[in-house]
Amino acid sequence: MDEPQAWLPTDPRSRPSHDQVVAGLKGVDEGGAELVQLLTPEGERVPDERFDRYAADITAEDLKDLYRDLVLVRRADREGNSLQRQGELGIWVPLLGQEAAQVGSGRALRPTDMCFPSYREHGVAWTRGIDPTELLGIFRGTDHGGWDFAGKRFHPYTIVIGNQCLNAAGYAMGQRFESKVGDSETGEATICYFGDGATSQGDVHEGFVWAAAYDAPLVFFCQNNQWAISVPLSRQTRVPLYQRARGYGFPGVRVDGNDVLACLAVTRWALEECRTGNGPVLIEAFTYRMDSHTTSDDATRYRLADEVELWKLKDPIERVRVHLARRHGVEPEFFEAVEAEADELGERLRTFCRAMPQPGPERMFSEVYADASPQVDAQRDTHLAYHESFTTEGEPA
Amino acid sequence: MSTTMAKALNDGLRAAMERDPRVLVMGEDVGRLGGVFRITDGLQKDFGEQRVLDTPLSESGIIGAAVGLAVRGFRPVCEIQFDGFVFPGYDQIVSQLAKLRFRTQGKVPVPIVVRIPFGGGIGAVEHHSESPESLFAHVAGLKVVACSNAADAHWMIQQAILSDDPVIFFEPKRRYWEKGEVDPDLGAAPPLHSARVVRPGSTLTLATYGPMVRTCLEAATAAVDDGHDLEVIDLRSLSPLDLGPVAESVRRTGRLVVVSEAPSESSVTSEVAARIQQECFFSLEAPVLRVTGFDTPYPPSRLEDDYLPDLDRVLDAVDRSLAW
Ligand SMILES: Cc1ncc(C[n+]2csc(CCOP(=O)(O)OP(=O)(O)O)c2C)c(N)n1
């Protein structure tokens, strides 16, 4: 086929126009008219008829606790990033910028609720009482996640995009089958985290269908951080993500994902809907990934610096700090104390990480099956004997 | 010309795209970013967004849409980001891609290449280090190949794109940055579905593919010190298997060790072992031995040196075969 084809674009190198770029920036910048916000980027508390009552009990002390969560979660995240740079971790998945979405939603959960994370939910893990040290093994390559999954009701991280949405649907169906739904005091609910990119996966759509078909008490919590590695939201959807819920027959809400108070209130509402039997619900937390996708990624290859600068003005921590200082007269000593606590956490993480033991080869063969597997057992024995053969007498392996 | 396997693949894709405007490259992050391994770097800049598609995050979509595009006359080359992420697209591969030609008695060919960076050894987290090739080799209607060096990568990708059959194309990701000589003369390339002796020898035959070719060559070099002259065969094509060169070799050496990173049960290595045992029974001085990954899920990366066959494990099997 030597002739240029009529259907081929005339200039494959054509770039988006200035207007298109600006339009793209706007699309990312604004959450739209439906965006639920209780605390503006300037730290002002704004009223919201629908969701205020879900934050009515939040005192200045509670807000200080949320602030502390945000700062510590960010510090743990930054420490993870540095540990990767220092060669202590194979990779790190940063949450920078998404602290409020994670802390706000996580703090809305009760201990009896179940949580299915993706792989960036270090902030949600924090709210489930999982120490950041417990996350390090995954990124250091010593385990696939070692926390108390059942006790903390925090499922293992899921790396295959979207898989957990169906698993969460099944779990929530189980809550309904066991009659744990229907009472706002004792009712249970499940929350499932995924990204904007994930919404293109079949599993996520199937999760919507299943949860709806069985009235599962499931909150789908989408952190729309605008990018799936290098691919912008516009390549995944033509409508705002929260509006998709309608097509599956349940409500969808878009919340300012950088507003911890709004995330808390909206998630409380959604969980309440689920507990009382009105689930499922979709929440789209409109936020931004401030760092690269992972430490292996280079966001400067596909993202405009202007866009990042613009989102810096919406920082999830700064607005709470300003609000506490201006509206509640919180003194600098409080912020300094939190900072000191963050330093300690950072130090503790570093020390812990460097001292993590190397797993032994027997780990590979353990817990592959519940029943004994003659094949795996034989492979283990042969491999351990092979290891032994390198050990000369009196010398450690 | 000395170049890395990654660049050799990039050049091969570029050549195929220049040759035929119906060749499309599609996958997650293949455009602006150039793919997470940069294999498609610069292609979108030069060929445009209609020929290099940054797709939505959906593997079933990538394969399923590629099938539709192929029905329309295009020749899609799909990139799956990592081995462990092909499974959301596995249904489309097994149910549609593999069977459409047969179902339509040749009326609807599906000339699609599915590129999968595979195997371990890069210190990655879960699902990023798997060797699922046997799962594809078992599916009738698919052709499955694995390159092991820059020159093969460069030519095999072009041959795969030229093929009217669906080709599952495995790229050993930990060898992406290794350099090799690439001769820019297509005539020099062996056919896509032929195995090749990469090191002639007389003591014992090592049959392998993908990332383990280099490991086996290193083992063969080390074995010289013990007075052993190992022959190394790169299978290159896993389905169909070209066992002719392996059988010919085994008839000379009398011994065969098959090496792969994948778990051993019901695998490509089982198939090679079974068929050579059947075809060369009277030439064998020892049973065919295998050195493979274990029949366990891929372990956390700090244990992958234990999981992956290395030079010592290959030599250990060589010793066991010779001791028979
Ligand atoms: C099934 C599958 N395909 C591809 C990948 C590789 N991958 C990891 S993260 C990612 C982008 C995810 O984007 P999004 O869902 O928006 O979540 P985010 O990382 O932005 O939080 C991709 C393509 C994967 N992990 N799983």
PDB file of N, CA and C and ligand atoms in Angstrom, chain A residues 93-94 98 102 118-121 158-163 194-201 222-231 233 236 289 293-294, chain B residues 28-29 36 56-59 62 80-82 84-89 126-128, ligand 1:
ATOM      1  N   VAL A  93       3.941   4.194  45.713  1.00  0.00           N
ATOM      2  CA  VAL A  93       2.773   4.746  45.026  1.00  0.00           C
ATOM      3  C   VAL A  93       2.313   5.952  45.835  1.00  0.00           C
ATOM      4  N   PRO A  94       2.628   7.161  45.394  1.00  0.00           N
ATOM      5  CA  PRO A  94       2.346   8.333  46.220  1.00  0.00           C
ATOM      6  C   PRO A  94       0.868   8.710  46.263  1.00  0.00           C
ATOM      7  N   GLN A  98      -4.129  13.582  47.699  1.00  0.00           N
ATOM      8  CA  GLN A  98      -5.371  12.825  47.888  1.00  0.00           C
ATOM      9  C   GLN A  98      -5.646  12.527  49.371  1.00  0.00           C
ATOM     10  N   GLN A 102      -9.022  10.499  51.251  1.00  0.00           N
ATOM     11  CA  GLN A 102      -8.812   9.233  51.954  1.00  0.00           C
ATOM     12  C   GLN A 102      -9.130   9.340  53.445  1.00  0.00           C
ATOM     13  N   SER A 118      -7.647  -0.029  46.663  1.00  0.00           N
ATOM     14  CA  SER A 118      -6.841  -0.305  45.487  1.00  0.00           C
ATOM     15  C   SER A 118      -5.388  -0.390  45.987  1.00  0.00           C
ATOM     16  N   TYR A 119      -4.479   0.425  45.503  1.00  0.00           N
ATOM     17  CA  TYR A 119      -3.059   0.319  45.921  1.00  0.00           C
ATOM     18  C   TYR A 119      -2.478   1.640  46.407  1.00  0.00           C
ATOM     19  N   ARG A 120      -3.316   2.705  46.415  1.00  0.00           N
ATOM     20  CA  ARG A 120      -2.804   4.027  46.775  1.00  0.00           C
ATOM     21  C   ARG A 120      -3.420   4.472  48.109  1.00  0.00           C
ATOM     22  N   GLU A 121      -4.151   3.580  48.764  1.00  0.00           N
ATOM     23  CA  GLU A 121      -4.992   4.001  49.894  1.00  0.00           C
ATOM     24  C   GLU A 121      -4.263   3.970  51.241  1.00  0.00           C
ATOM     25  N   THR A 158      -5.213  -4.153  46.085  1.00  0.00           N
ATOM     26  CA  THR A 158      -5.466  -4.818  44.809  1.00  0.00           C
ATOM     27  C   THR A 158      -4.773  -4.045  43.692  1.00  0.00           C
ATOM     28  N   ILE A 159      -3.927  -4.722  42.954  1.00  0.00           N
ATOM     29  CA  ILE A 159      -3.150  -4.041  41.913  1.00  0.00           C
ATOM     30  C   ILE A 159      -3.797  -4.177  40.545  1.00  0.00           C
ATOM     31  N   VAL A 160      -4.477  -5.285  40.311  1.00  0.00           N
ATOM     32  CA  VAL A 160      -5.139  -5.455  39.012  1.00  0.00           C
ATOM     33  C   VAL A 160      -6.364  -4.537  39.011  1.00  0.00           C
ATOM     34  N   ILE A 161      -6.328  -3.555  38.120  1.00  0.00           N
ATOM     35  CA  ILE A 161      -7.300  -2.460  38.171  1.00  0.00           C
ATOM     36  C   ILE A 161      -8.746  -2.954  38.092  1.00  0.00           C
ATOM     37  N   GLY A 162      -9.518  -2.596  39.102  1.00  0.00           N
ATOM     38  CA  GLY A 162     -10.952  -2.845  39.074  1.00  0.00           C
ATOM     39  C   GLY A 162     -11.412  -4.137  39.728  1.00  0.00           C
ATOM     40  N   ASN A 163     -10.508  -5.103  39.857  1.00  0.00           N
ATOM     41  CA  ASN A 163     -10.896  -6.411  40.416  1.00  0.00           C
ATOM     42  C   ASN A 163     -11.677  -6.286  41.718  1.00  0.00           C
ATOM     43  N   PHE A 194     -11.384   3.016  44.099  1.00  0.00           N
ATOM     44  CA  PHE A 194     -10.788   2.823  42.771  1.00  0.00           C
ATOM     45  C   PHE A 194     -10.566   4.188  42.127  1.00  0.00           C
ATOM     46  N   GLY A 195      -9.851   4.199  41.011  1.00  0.00           N
ATOM     47  CA  GLY A 195      -9.495   5.462  40.373  1.00  0.00           C
ATOM     48  C   GLY A 195     -10.386   5.798  39.197  1.00  0.00           C
ATOM     49  N   ASP A 196     -10.144   6.957  38.603  1.00  0.00           N
ATOM     50  CA  ASP A 196     -10.926   7.363  37.435  1.00  0.00           C
ATOM     51  C   ASP A 196     -10.657   6.433  36.252  1.00  0.00           C
ATOM     52  N   GLY A 197      -9.406   6.015  36.109  1.00  0.00           N
ATOM     53  CA  GLY A 197      -9.077   5.103  35.001  1.00  0.00           C
ATOM     54  C   GLY A 197      -9.807   3.785  35.144  1.00  0.00           C
ATOM     55  N   ALA A 198      -9.918   3.339  36.386  1.00  0.00           N
ATOM     56  CA  ALA A 198     -10.555   2.047  36.654  1.00  0.00           C
ATOM     57  C   ALA A 198     -11.985   1.986  36.141  1.00  0.00           C
ATOM     58  N   THR A 199     -12.619   3.140  36.018  1.00  0.00           N
ATOM     59  CA  THR A 199     -14.032   3.133  35.612  1.00  0.00           C
ATOM     60  C   THR A 199     -14.218   2.611  34.186  1.00  0.00           C
ATOM     61  N   SER A 200     -13.106   2.419  33.453  1.00  0.00           N
ATOM     62  CA  SER A 200     -13.228   1.846  32.111  1.00  0.00           C
ATOM     63  C   SER A 200     -13.190   0.326  32.124  1.00  0.00           C
ATOM     64  N   GLN A 201     -12.846  -0.252  33.254  1.00  0.00           N
ATOM     65  CA  GLN A 201     -12.717  -1.715  33.315  1.00  0.00           C
ATOM     66  C   GLN A 201     -14.083  -2.383  33.457  1.00  0.00           C
ATOM     67  N   CYS A 222     -14.807   6.574  44.176  1.00  0.00           N
ATOM     68  CA  CYS A 222     -13.871   6.811  43.074  1.00  0.00           C
ATOM     69  C   CYS A 222     -13.051   8.058  43.365  1.00  0.00           C
ATOM     70  N   GLN A 223     -11.755   7.886  43.480  1.00  0.00           N
ATOM     71  CA  GLN A 223     -10.886   9.065  43.599  1.00  0.00           C
ATOM     72  C   GLN A 223     -10.506   9.486  42.192  1.00  0.00           C
ATOM     73  N   ASN A 224     -11.198  10.480  41.708  1.00  0.00           N
ATOM     74  CA  ASN A 224     -10.878  10.996  40.381  1.00  0.00           C
ATOM     75  C   ASN A 224      -9.719  11.972  40.527  1.00  0.00           C
ATOM     76  N   ASN A 225      -8.504  11.436  40.294  1.00  0.00           N
ATOM     77  CA  ASN A 225      -7.317  12.308  40.389  1.00  0.00           C
ATOM     78  C   ASN A 225      -6.889  12.780  38.998  1.00  0.00           C
ATOM     79  N   GLN A 226      -7.800  12.679  38.049  1.00  0.00           N
ATOM     80  CA  GLN A 226      -7.685  13.245  36.698  1.00  0.00           C
ATOM     81  C   GLN A 226      -6.797  12.470  35.733  1.00  0.00           C
ATOM     82  N   TRP A 227      -5.956  11.584  36.242  1.00  0.00           N
ATOM     83  CA  TRP A 227      -5.018  10.895  35.358  1.00  0.00           C
ATOM     84  C   TRP A 227      -4.952   9.411  35.679  1.00  0.00           C
ATOM     85  N   ALA A 228      -4.932   8.595  34.637  1.00  0.00           N
ATOM     86  CA  ALA A 228      -4.617   7.166  34.779  1.00  0.00           C
ATOM     87  C   ALA A 228      -3.247   6.990  34.121  1.00  0.00           C
ATOM     88  N   ILE A 229      -2.224   6.986  34.913  1.00  0.00           N
ATOM     89  CA  ILE A 229      -0.841   7.173  34.439  1.00  0.00           C
ATOM     90  C   ILE A 229      -0.845   8.369  33.479  1.00  0.00           C
ATOM     91  N   SER A 230      -0.630   8.161  32.168  1.00  0.00           N
ATOM     92  CA  SER A 230      -0.509   9.317  31.263  1.00  0.00           C
ATOM     93  C   SER A 230      -1.818   9.686  30.584  1.00  0.00           C
ATOM     94  N   VAL A 231      -2.885   8.957  30.910  1.00  0.00           N
ATOM     95  CA  VAL A 231      -4.121   9.133  30.153  1.00  0.00           C
ATOM     96  C   VAL A 231      -5.114   9.995  30.932  1.00  0.00           C
ATOM     97  N   LEU A 233      -8.611  12.031  32.062  1.00  0.00           N
ATOM     98  CA  LEU A 233      -9.983  11.581  32.289  1.00  0.00           C
ATOM     99  C   LEU A 233     -10.808  11.548  31.002  1.00  0.00           C
ATOM    100  N   GLN A 236     -11.435   8.363  29.320  1.00  0.00           N
ATOM    101  CA  GLN A 236     -12.196   7.312  29.992  1.00  0.00           C
ATOM    102  C   GLN A 236     -13.703   7.576  29.941  1.00  0.00           C
ATOM    103  N   ARG A 289      -3.791  14.096  41.573  1.00  0.00           N
ATOM    104  CA  ARG A 289      -2.551  13.425  41.975  1.00  0.00           C
ATOM    105  C   ARG A 289      -1.410  14.406  41.778  1.00  0.00           C
ATOM    106  N   HIS A 293       2.658   9.031  38.942  1.00  0.00           N
ATOM    107  CA  HIS A 293       1.787   7.881  39.203  1.00  0.00           C
ATOM    108  C   HIS A 293       2.420   6.941  40.234  1.00  0.00           C
ATOM    109  N   THR A 294       3.670   6.614  39.998  1.00  0.00           N
ATOM    110  CA  THR A 294       4.478   5.877  40.980  1.00  0.00           C
ATOM    111  C   THR A 294       5.877   6.459  40.870  1.00  0.00           C
TER     112      THR A 294
ATOM    113  N   GLU B  28      -2.570   0.910  26.721  1.00  0.00           N
ATOM    114  CA  GLU B  28      -2.590   1.908  27.796  1.00  0.00           C
ATOM    115  C   GLU B  28      -1.251   2.643  27.827  1.00  0.00           C
ATOM    116  N   ASP B  29      -1.298   3.946  27.713  1.00  0.00           N
ATOM    117  CA  ASP B  29      -0.104   4.797  27.846  1.00  0.00           C
ATOM    118  C   ASP B  29       0.905   4.646  26.708  1.00  0.00           C
ATOM    119  N   VAL B  36       4.955   2.256  29.284  1.00  0.00           N
ATOM    120  CA  VAL B  36       5.680   2.310  30.550  1.00  0.00           C
ATOM    121  C   VAL B  36       7.132   1.841  30.366  1.00  0.00           C
ATOM    122  N   PRO B  56      -8.567   3.707  26.547  1.00  0.00           N
ATOM    123  CA  PRO B  56      -9.068   3.653  27.919  1.00  0.00           C
ATOM    124  C   PRO B  56      -8.407   2.480  28.660  1.00  0.00           C
ATOM    125  N   LEU B  57      -8.479   2.529  29.967  1.00  0.00           N
ATOM    126  CA  LEU B  57      -7.841   1.509  30.814  1.00  0.00           C
ATOM    127  C   LEU B  57      -8.711   0.249  30.839  1.00  0.00           C
ATOM    128  N   SER B  58      -8.598  -0.575  29.811  1.00  0.00           N
ATOM    129  CA  SER B  58      -9.502  -1.709  29.719  1.00  0.00           C
ATOM    130  C   SER B  58      -8.943  -2.732  28.737  1.00  0.00           C
ATOM    131  N   GLU B  59      -8.431  -3.827  29.285  1.00  0.00           N
ATOM    132  CA  GLU B  59      -7.773  -4.832  28.440  1.00  0.00           C
ATOM    133  C   GLU B  59      -8.774  -5.583  27.584  1.00  0.00           C
ATOM    134  N   ILE B  62      -9.267  -3.369  24.783  1.00  0.00           N
ATOM    135  CA  ILE B  62      -8.145  -3.300  23.841  1.00  0.00           C
ATOM    136  C   ILE B  62      -8.211  -4.478  22.864  1.00  0.00           C
ATOM    137  N   ILE B  80      -0.067  -4.947  26.060  1.00  0.00           N
ATOM    138  CA  ILE B  80      -0.564  -5.189  27.412  1.00  0.00           C
ATOM    139  C   ILE B  80       0.560  -4.714  28.325  1.00  0.00           C
ATOM    140  N   GLN B  81       0.205  -3.888  29.329  1.00  0.00           N
ATOM    141  CA  GLN B  81       1.262  -3.195  30.060  1.00  0.00           C
ATOM    142  C   GLN B  81       2.206  -4.138  30.806  1.00  0.00           C
ATOM    143  N   PHE B  82       1.634  -5.111  31.490  1.00  0.00           N
ATOM    144  CA  PHE B  82       2.422  -6.112  32.204  1.00  0.00           C
ATOM    145  C   PHE B  82       1.697  -7.456  32.085  1.00  0.00           C
ATOM    146  N   GLY B  84       0.745  -9.676  34.119  1.00  0.00           N
ATOM    147  CA  GLY B  84      -0.349  -9.996  35.029  1.00  0.00           C
ATOM    148  C   GLY B  84      -1.639  -9.262  34.710  1.00  0.00           C
ATOM    149  N   PHE B  85      -1.619  -8.365  33.730  1.00  0.00           N
ATOM    150  CA  PHE B  85      -2.810  -7.587  33.407  1.00  0.00           C
ATOM    151  C   PHE B  85      -3.473  -8.039  32.120  1.00  0.00           C
ATOM    152  N   VAL B  86      -3.016  -9.182  31.590  1.00  0.00           N
ATOM    153  CA  VAL B  86      -3.627  -9.649  30.348  1.00  0.00           C
ATOM    154  C   VAL B  86      -4.962 -10.343  30.631  1.00  0.00           C
ATOM    155  N   PHE B  87      -5.159 -10.754  31.882  1.00  0.00           N
ATOM    156  CA  PHE B  87      -6.327 -11.601  32.148  1.00  0.00           C
ATOM    157  C   PHE B  87      -7.686 -10.924  31.974  1.00  0.00           C
ATOM    158  N   PRO B  88      -7.822  -9.645  32.274  1.00  0.00           N
ATOM    159  CA  PRO B  88      -9.106  -9.026  31.910  1.00  0.00           C
ATOM    160  C   PRO B  88      -9.374  -9.097  30.406  1.00  0.00           C
ATOM    161  N   GLY B  89      -8.329  -9.272  29.595  1.00  0.00           N
ATOM    162  CA  GLY B  89      -8.507  -9.402  28.150  1.00  0.00           C
ATOM    163  C   GLY B  89      -8.469 -10.849  27.676  1.00  0.00           C
ATOM    164  N   GLU B 126       3.545  -7.351  43.019  1.00  0.00           N
ATOM    165  CA  GLU B 126       2.649  -8.402  42.496  1.00  0.00           C
ATOM    166  C   GLU B 126       2.128  -8.139  41.079  1.00  0.00           C
ATOM    167  N   HIS B 127       1.882  -9.190  40.344  1.00  0.00           N
ATOM    168  CA  HIS B 127       1.259  -9.153  39.008  1.00  0.00           C
ATOM    169  C   HIS B 127       2.144  -8.519  37.925  1.00  0.00           C
ATOM    170  N   HIS B 128       3.392  -8.194  38.256  1.00  0.00           N
ATOM    171  CA  HIS B 128       4.267  -7.533  37.288  1.00  0.00           C
ATOM    172  C   HIS B 128       5.405  -8.451  36.826  1.00  0.00           C
TER     173      HIS B 128
HETATM  174  C1  LIG C   1      -5.763  -4.581  34.738  1.00  0.00           C
HETATM  175  C2  LIG C   1      -4.652  -3.619  34.849  1.00  0.00           C
HETATM  176  N1  LIG C   1      -4.207  -2.994  33.733  1.00  0.00           N
HETATM  177  C3  LIG C   1      -3.171  -2.128  33.800  1.00  0.00           C
HETATM  178  C4  LIG C   1      -2.568  -1.875  34.978  1.00  0.00           C
HETATM  179  C5  LIG C   1      -1.398  -0.907  35.043  1.00  0.00           C
HETATM  180  N2  LIG C   1      -1.781   0.309  35.743  1.00  0.00           N
HETATM  181  C6  LIG C   1      -1.541   0.440  37.054  1.00  0.00           C
HETATM  182  S1  LIG C   1      -2.196   1.821  37.661  1.00  0.00           S
HETATM  183  C7  LIG C   1      -2.803   2.308  36.161  1.00  0.00           C
HETATM  184  C8  LIG C   1      -3.586   3.586  36.068  1.00  0.00           C
HETATM  185  C9  LIG C   1      -4.694   3.621  37.052  1.00  0.00           C
HETATM  186  O1  LIG C   1      -5.404   4.817  36.984  1.00  0.00           O
HETATM  187  P1  LIG C   1      -6.627   5.107  37.923  1.00  0.00           P
HETATM  188  O2  LIG C   1      -7.591   3.967  37.904  1.00  0.00           O
HETATM  189  O3  LIG C   1      -7.141   6.434  37.548  1.00  0.00           O
HETATM  190  O4  LIG C   1      -6.028   5.140  39.382  1.00  0.00           O
HETATM  191  P2  LIG C   1      -4.854   6.052  39.949  1.00  0.00           P
HETATM  192  O5  LIG C   1      -3.586   5.267  39.785  1.00  0.00           O
HETATM  193  O6  LIG C   1      -4.846   7.323  39.193  1.00  0.00           O
HETATM  194  O7  LIG C   1      -5.152   6.222  41.400  1.00  0.00           O
HETATM  195  C10 LIG C   1      -2.475   1.360  35.193  1.00  0.00           C
HETATM  196  C11 LIG C   1      -2.784   1.478  33.769  1.00  0.00           C
HETATM  197  C12 LIG C   1      -3.048  -2.551  36.120  1.00  0.00           C
HETATM  198  N3  LIG C   1      -2.494  -2.363  37.324  1.00  0.00           N
HETATM  199  N4  LIG C   1      -4.075  -3.410  36.026  1.00  0.00           N
END
